[in-house]
PDB file of C-alpha atoms in Angstrom:
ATOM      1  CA  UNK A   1       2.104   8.214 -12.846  1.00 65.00           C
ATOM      2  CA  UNK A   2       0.491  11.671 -13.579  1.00 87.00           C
ATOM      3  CA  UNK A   3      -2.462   9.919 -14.468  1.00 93.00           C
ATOM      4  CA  UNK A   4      -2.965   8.148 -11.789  1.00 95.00           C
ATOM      5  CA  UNK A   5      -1.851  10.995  -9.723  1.00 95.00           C
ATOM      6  CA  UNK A   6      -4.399  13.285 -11.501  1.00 96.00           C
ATOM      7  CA  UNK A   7      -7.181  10.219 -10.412  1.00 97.00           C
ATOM      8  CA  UNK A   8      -6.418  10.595  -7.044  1.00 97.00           C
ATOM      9  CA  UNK A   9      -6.753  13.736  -6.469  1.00 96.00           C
ATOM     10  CA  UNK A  10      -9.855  13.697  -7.910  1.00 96.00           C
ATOM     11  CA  UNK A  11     -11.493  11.998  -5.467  1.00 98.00           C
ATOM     12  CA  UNK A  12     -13.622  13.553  -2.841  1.00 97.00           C
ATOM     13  CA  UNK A  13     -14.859  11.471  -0.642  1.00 98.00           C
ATOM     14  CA  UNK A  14     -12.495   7.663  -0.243  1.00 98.00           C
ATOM     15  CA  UNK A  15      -9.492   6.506  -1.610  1.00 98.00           C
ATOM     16  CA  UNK A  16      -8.653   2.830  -1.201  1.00 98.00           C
ATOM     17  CA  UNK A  17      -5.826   1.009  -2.335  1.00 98.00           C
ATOM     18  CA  UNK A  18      -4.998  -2.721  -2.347  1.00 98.00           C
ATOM     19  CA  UNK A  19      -1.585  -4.033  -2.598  1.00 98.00           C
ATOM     20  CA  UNK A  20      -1.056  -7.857  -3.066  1.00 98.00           C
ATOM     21  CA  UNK A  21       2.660  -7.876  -4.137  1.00 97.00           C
ATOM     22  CA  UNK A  22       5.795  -9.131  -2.078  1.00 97.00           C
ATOM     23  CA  UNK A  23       7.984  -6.875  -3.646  1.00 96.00           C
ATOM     24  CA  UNK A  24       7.405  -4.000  -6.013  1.00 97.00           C
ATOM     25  CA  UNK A  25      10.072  -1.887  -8.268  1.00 94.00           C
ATOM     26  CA  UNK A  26       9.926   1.839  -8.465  1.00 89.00           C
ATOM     27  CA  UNK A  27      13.086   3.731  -9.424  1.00 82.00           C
ATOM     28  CA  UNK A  28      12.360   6.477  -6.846  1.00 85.00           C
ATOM     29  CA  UNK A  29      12.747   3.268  -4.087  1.00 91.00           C
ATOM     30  CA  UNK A  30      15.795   2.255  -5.405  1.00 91.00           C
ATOM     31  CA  UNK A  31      18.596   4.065  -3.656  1.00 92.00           C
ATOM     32  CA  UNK A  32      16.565   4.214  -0.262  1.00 92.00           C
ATOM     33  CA  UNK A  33      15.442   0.347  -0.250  1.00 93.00           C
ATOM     34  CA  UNK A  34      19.356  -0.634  -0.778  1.00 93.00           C
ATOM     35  CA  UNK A  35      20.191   1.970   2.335  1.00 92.00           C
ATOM     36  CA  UNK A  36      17.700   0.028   3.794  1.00 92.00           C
ATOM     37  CA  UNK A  37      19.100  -3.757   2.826  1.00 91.00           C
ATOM     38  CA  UNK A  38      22.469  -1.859   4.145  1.00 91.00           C
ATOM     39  CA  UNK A  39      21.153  -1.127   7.727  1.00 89.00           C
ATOM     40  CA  UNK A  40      21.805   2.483   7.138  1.00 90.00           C
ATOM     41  CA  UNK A  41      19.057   4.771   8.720  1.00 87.00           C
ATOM     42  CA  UNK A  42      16.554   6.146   5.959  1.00 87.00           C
ATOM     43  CA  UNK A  43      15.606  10.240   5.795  1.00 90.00           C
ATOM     44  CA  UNK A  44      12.486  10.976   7.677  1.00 90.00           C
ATOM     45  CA  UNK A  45       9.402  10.424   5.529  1.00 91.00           C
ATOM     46  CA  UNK A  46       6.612  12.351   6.177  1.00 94.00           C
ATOM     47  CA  UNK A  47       4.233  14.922   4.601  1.00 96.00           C
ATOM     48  CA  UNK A  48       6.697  17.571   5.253  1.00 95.00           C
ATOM     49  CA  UNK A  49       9.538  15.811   2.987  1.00 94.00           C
ATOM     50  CA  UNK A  50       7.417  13.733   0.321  1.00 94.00           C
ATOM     51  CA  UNK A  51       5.666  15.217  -2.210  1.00 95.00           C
ATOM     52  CA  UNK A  52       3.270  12.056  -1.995  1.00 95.00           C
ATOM     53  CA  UNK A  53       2.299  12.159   1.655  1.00 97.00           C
ATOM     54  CA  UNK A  54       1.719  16.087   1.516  1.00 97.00           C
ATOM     55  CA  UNK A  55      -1.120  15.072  -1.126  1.00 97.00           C
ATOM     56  CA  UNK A  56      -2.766  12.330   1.223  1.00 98.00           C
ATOM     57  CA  UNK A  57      -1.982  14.933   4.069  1.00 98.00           C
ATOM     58  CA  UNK A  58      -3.862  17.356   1.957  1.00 98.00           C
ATOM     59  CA  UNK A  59      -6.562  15.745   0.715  1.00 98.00           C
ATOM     60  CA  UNK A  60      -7.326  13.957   4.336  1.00 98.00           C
ATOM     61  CA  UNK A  61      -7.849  17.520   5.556  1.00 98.00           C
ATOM     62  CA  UNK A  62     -10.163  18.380   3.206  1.00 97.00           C
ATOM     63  CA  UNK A  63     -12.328  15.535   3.853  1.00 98.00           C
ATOM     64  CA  UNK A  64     -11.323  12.598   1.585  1.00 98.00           C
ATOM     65  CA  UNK A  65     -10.537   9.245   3.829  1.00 98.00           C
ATOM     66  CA  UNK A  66      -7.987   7.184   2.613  1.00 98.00           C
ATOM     67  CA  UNK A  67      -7.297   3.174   3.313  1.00 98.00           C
ATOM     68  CA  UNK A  68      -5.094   0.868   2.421  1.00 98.00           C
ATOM     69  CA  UNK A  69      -4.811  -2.854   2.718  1.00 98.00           C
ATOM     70  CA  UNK A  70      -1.677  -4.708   1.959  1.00 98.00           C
ATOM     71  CA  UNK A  71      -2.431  -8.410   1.866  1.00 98.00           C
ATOM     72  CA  UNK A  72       0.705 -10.161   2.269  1.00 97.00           C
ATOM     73  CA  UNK A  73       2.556 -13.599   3.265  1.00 96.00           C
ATOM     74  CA  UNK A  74       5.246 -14.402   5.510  1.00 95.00           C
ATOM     75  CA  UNK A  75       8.382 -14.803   5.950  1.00 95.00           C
ATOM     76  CA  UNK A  76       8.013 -10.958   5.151  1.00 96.00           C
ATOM     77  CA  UNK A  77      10.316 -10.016   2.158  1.00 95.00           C
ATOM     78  CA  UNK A  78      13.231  -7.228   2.257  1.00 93.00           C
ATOM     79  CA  UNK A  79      10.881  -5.158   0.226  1.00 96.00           C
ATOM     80  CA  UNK A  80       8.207  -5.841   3.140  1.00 97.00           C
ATOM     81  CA  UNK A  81      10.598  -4.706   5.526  1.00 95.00           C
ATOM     82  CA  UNK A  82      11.335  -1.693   4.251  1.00 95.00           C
ATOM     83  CA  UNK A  83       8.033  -0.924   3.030  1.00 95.00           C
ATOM     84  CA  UNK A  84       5.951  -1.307   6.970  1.00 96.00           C
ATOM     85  CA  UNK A  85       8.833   0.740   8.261  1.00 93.00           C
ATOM     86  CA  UNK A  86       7.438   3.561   5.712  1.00 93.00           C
ATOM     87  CA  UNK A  87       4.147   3.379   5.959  1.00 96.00           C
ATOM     88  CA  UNK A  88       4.089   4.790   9.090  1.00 95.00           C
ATOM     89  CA  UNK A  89       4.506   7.788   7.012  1.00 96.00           C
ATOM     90  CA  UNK A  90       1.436   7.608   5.449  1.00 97.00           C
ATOM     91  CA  UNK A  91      -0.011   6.897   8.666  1.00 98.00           C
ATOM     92  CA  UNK A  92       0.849  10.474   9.811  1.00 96.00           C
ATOM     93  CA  UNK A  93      -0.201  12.078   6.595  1.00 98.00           C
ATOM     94  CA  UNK A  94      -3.519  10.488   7.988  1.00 98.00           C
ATOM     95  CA  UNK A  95      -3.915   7.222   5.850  1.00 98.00           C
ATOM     96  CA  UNK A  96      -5.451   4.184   7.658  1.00 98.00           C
ATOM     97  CA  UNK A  97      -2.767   1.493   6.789  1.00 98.00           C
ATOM     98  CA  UNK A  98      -3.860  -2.149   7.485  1.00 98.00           C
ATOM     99  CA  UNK A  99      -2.119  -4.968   7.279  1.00 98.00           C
ATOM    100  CA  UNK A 100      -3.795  -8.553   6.138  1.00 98.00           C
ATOM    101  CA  UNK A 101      -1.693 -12.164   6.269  1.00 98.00           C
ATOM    102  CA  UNK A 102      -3.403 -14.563   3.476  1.00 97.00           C
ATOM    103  CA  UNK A 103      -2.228 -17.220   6.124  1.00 97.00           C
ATOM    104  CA  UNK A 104      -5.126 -16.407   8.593  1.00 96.00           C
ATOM    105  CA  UNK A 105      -7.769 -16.213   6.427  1.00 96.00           C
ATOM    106  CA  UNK A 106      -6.781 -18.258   3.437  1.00 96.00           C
ATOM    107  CA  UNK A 107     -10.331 -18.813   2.187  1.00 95.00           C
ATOM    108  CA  UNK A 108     -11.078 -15.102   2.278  1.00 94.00           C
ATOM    109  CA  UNK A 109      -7.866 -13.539   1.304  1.00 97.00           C
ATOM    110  CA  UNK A 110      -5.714 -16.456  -1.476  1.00 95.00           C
ATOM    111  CA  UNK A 111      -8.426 -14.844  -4.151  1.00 94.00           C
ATOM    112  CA  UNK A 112      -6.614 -11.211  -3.677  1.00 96.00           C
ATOM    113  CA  UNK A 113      -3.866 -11.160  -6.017  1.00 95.00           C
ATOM    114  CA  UNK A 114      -4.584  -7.978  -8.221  1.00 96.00           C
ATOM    115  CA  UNK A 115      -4.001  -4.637  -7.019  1.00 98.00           C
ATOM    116  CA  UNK A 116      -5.883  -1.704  -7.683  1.00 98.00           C
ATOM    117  CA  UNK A 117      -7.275   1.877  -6.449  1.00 98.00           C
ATOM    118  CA  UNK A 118     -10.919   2.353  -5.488  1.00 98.00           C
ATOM    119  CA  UNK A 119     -11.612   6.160  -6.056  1.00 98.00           C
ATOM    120  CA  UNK A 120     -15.397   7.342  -4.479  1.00 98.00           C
ATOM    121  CA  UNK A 121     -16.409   3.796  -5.067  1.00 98.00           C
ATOM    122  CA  UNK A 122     -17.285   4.857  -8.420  1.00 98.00           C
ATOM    123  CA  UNK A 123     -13.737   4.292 -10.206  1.00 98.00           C
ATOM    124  CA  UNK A 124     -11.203   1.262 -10.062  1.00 98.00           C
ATOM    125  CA  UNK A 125      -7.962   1.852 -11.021  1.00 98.00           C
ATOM    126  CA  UNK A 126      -6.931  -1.896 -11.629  1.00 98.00           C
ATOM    127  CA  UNK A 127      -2.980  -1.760 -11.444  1.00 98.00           C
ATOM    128  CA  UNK A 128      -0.695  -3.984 -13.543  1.00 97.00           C
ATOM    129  CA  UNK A 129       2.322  -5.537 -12.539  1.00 97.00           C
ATOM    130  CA  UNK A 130       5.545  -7.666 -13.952  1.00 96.00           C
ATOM    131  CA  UNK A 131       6.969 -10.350 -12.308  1.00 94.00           C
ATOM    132  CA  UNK A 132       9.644  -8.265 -10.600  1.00 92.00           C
ATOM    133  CA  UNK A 133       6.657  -5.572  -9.616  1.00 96.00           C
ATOM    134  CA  UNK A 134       7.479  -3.204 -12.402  1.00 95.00           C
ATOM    135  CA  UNK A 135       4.295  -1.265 -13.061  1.00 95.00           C
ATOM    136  CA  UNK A 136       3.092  -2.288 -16.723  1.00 96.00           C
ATOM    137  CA  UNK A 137      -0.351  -0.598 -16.859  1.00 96.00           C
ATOM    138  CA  UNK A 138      -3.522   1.037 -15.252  1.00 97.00           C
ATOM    139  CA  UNK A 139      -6.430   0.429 -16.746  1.00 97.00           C
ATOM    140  CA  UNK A 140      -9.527   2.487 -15.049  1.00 97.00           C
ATOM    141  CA  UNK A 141     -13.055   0.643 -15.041  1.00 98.00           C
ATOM    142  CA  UNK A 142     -16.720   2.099 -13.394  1.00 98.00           C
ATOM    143  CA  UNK A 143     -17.667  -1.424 -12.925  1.00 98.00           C
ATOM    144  CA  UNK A 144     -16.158  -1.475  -9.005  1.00 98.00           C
ATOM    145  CA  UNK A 145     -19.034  -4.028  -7.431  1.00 97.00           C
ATOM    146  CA  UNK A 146     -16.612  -6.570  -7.224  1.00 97.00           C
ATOM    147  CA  UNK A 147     -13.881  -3.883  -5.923  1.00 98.00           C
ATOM    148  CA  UNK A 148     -15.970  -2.744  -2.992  1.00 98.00           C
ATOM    149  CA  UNK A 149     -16.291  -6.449  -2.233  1.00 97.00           C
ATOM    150  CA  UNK A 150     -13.104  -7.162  -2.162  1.00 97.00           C
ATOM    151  CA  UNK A 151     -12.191  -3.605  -0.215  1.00 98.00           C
ATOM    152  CA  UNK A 152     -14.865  -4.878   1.976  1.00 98.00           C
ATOM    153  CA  UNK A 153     -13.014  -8.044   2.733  1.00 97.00           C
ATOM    154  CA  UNK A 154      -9.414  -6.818   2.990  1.00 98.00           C
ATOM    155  CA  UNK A 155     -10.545  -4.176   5.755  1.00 98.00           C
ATOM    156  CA  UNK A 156     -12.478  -7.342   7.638  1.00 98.00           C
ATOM    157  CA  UNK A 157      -9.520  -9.588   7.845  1.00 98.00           C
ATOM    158  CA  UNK A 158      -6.903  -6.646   8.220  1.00 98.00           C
ATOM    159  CA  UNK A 159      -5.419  -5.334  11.640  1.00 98.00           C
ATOM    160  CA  UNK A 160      -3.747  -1.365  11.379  1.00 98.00           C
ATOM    161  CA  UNK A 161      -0.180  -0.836  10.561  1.00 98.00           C
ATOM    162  CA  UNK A 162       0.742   0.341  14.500  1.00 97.00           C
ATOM    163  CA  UNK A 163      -0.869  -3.077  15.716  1.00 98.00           C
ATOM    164  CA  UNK A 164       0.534  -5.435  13.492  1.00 98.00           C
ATOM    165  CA  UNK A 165       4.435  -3.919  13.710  1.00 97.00           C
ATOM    166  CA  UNK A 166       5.173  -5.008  17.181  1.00 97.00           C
ATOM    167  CA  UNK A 167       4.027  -8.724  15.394  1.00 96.00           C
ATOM    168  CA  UNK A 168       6.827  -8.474  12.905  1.00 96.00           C
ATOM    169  CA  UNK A 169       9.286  -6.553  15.093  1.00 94.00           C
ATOM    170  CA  UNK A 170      11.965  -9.364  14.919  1.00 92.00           C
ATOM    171  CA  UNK A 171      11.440 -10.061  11.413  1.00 91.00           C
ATOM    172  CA  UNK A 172      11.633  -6.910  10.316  1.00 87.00           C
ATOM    173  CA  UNK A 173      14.992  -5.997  12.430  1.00 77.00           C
ATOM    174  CA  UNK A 174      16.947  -9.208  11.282  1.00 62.00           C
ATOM    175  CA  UNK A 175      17.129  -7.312   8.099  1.00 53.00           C
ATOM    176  CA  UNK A 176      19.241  -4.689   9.461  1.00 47.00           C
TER     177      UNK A 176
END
């Protein structure tokens, strides 16, 4: 993760990240996703009390924009759940979250199945995942034409976090 931390903060100018998993695994989840499966409120996350976020928070302040898409399907999983309810802290560390069903846009969005990071548009950080969303690898690449594409895409057919929420608002409370 230092790697890819020390990537990041590289950039100067974008950072764009597209997520195309239903669940992911990442042992510092762990305890707060099963308080979350529990109904059991979660600690406020914000730049203030993640170590993450006060980078983005940072970085957004001295100029860098960062994006994210998260193209997803419904029924929303439990990791779903849990993970819309906290990105509205990376919305206050000043990230534009955006959310994209593949079920409205099938022929634009069913090609999207590979994550990755899209630093300055001049570095892809394609990101490698098991089955269970265990990350297996990163492998950087400089060719990105087909990244920006696809970045291009995702932000066309996305809506922000704080407009699709109230969409999901039963789903996502029939998990508590």
């Amino acid at each position: 993760m230092d790697e890819l931390i020390d990537l990041l903060r590289s950039a100067r100018q974008s950072v764009f990240r597209l997520e195309t998993l239903s669940s992911y695994t990442a042992a510092g989840e762990a305890e707060l996703l099963r308080a979350f499966e529990e109904g059991l409120p979660l600690p406020p996350r914000d730049p203030d009390t993640d170590p993450w976020l006060r980078m983005v928070a940072d970085s957004v302040r001295d100029g860098t924009s960062w994006s994210r898409v998260h193209v997803l399907d419904r029924p929303l999983s439990d990791y779903l759940r849990f993970e819309l309810l906290g990105y509205q802290g990376n919305v206050a560390a000043g990230e534009d979250v955006r959310i994209a069903e593949r079920a409205t846009h099938p022929e634009a969005l069913n090609s999207m199945t590979r994550d990755f990071w899209l630093l300055d548009e001049a570095l892809a950080v394609i990101m490698e995942y098991d089955h269970e969303g265990r990350r297996l690898a990163m492998e950087p690449t400089r060719k990105v034409s087909g990244f920006v594409g696809q970045r291009d895409l995702a932000m066309r057919y996305s809506v922000p976090l704080l407009d699709y929420l109230p969409l999901v608002q039963d789903e996502i409370r029939r998990s508590w």
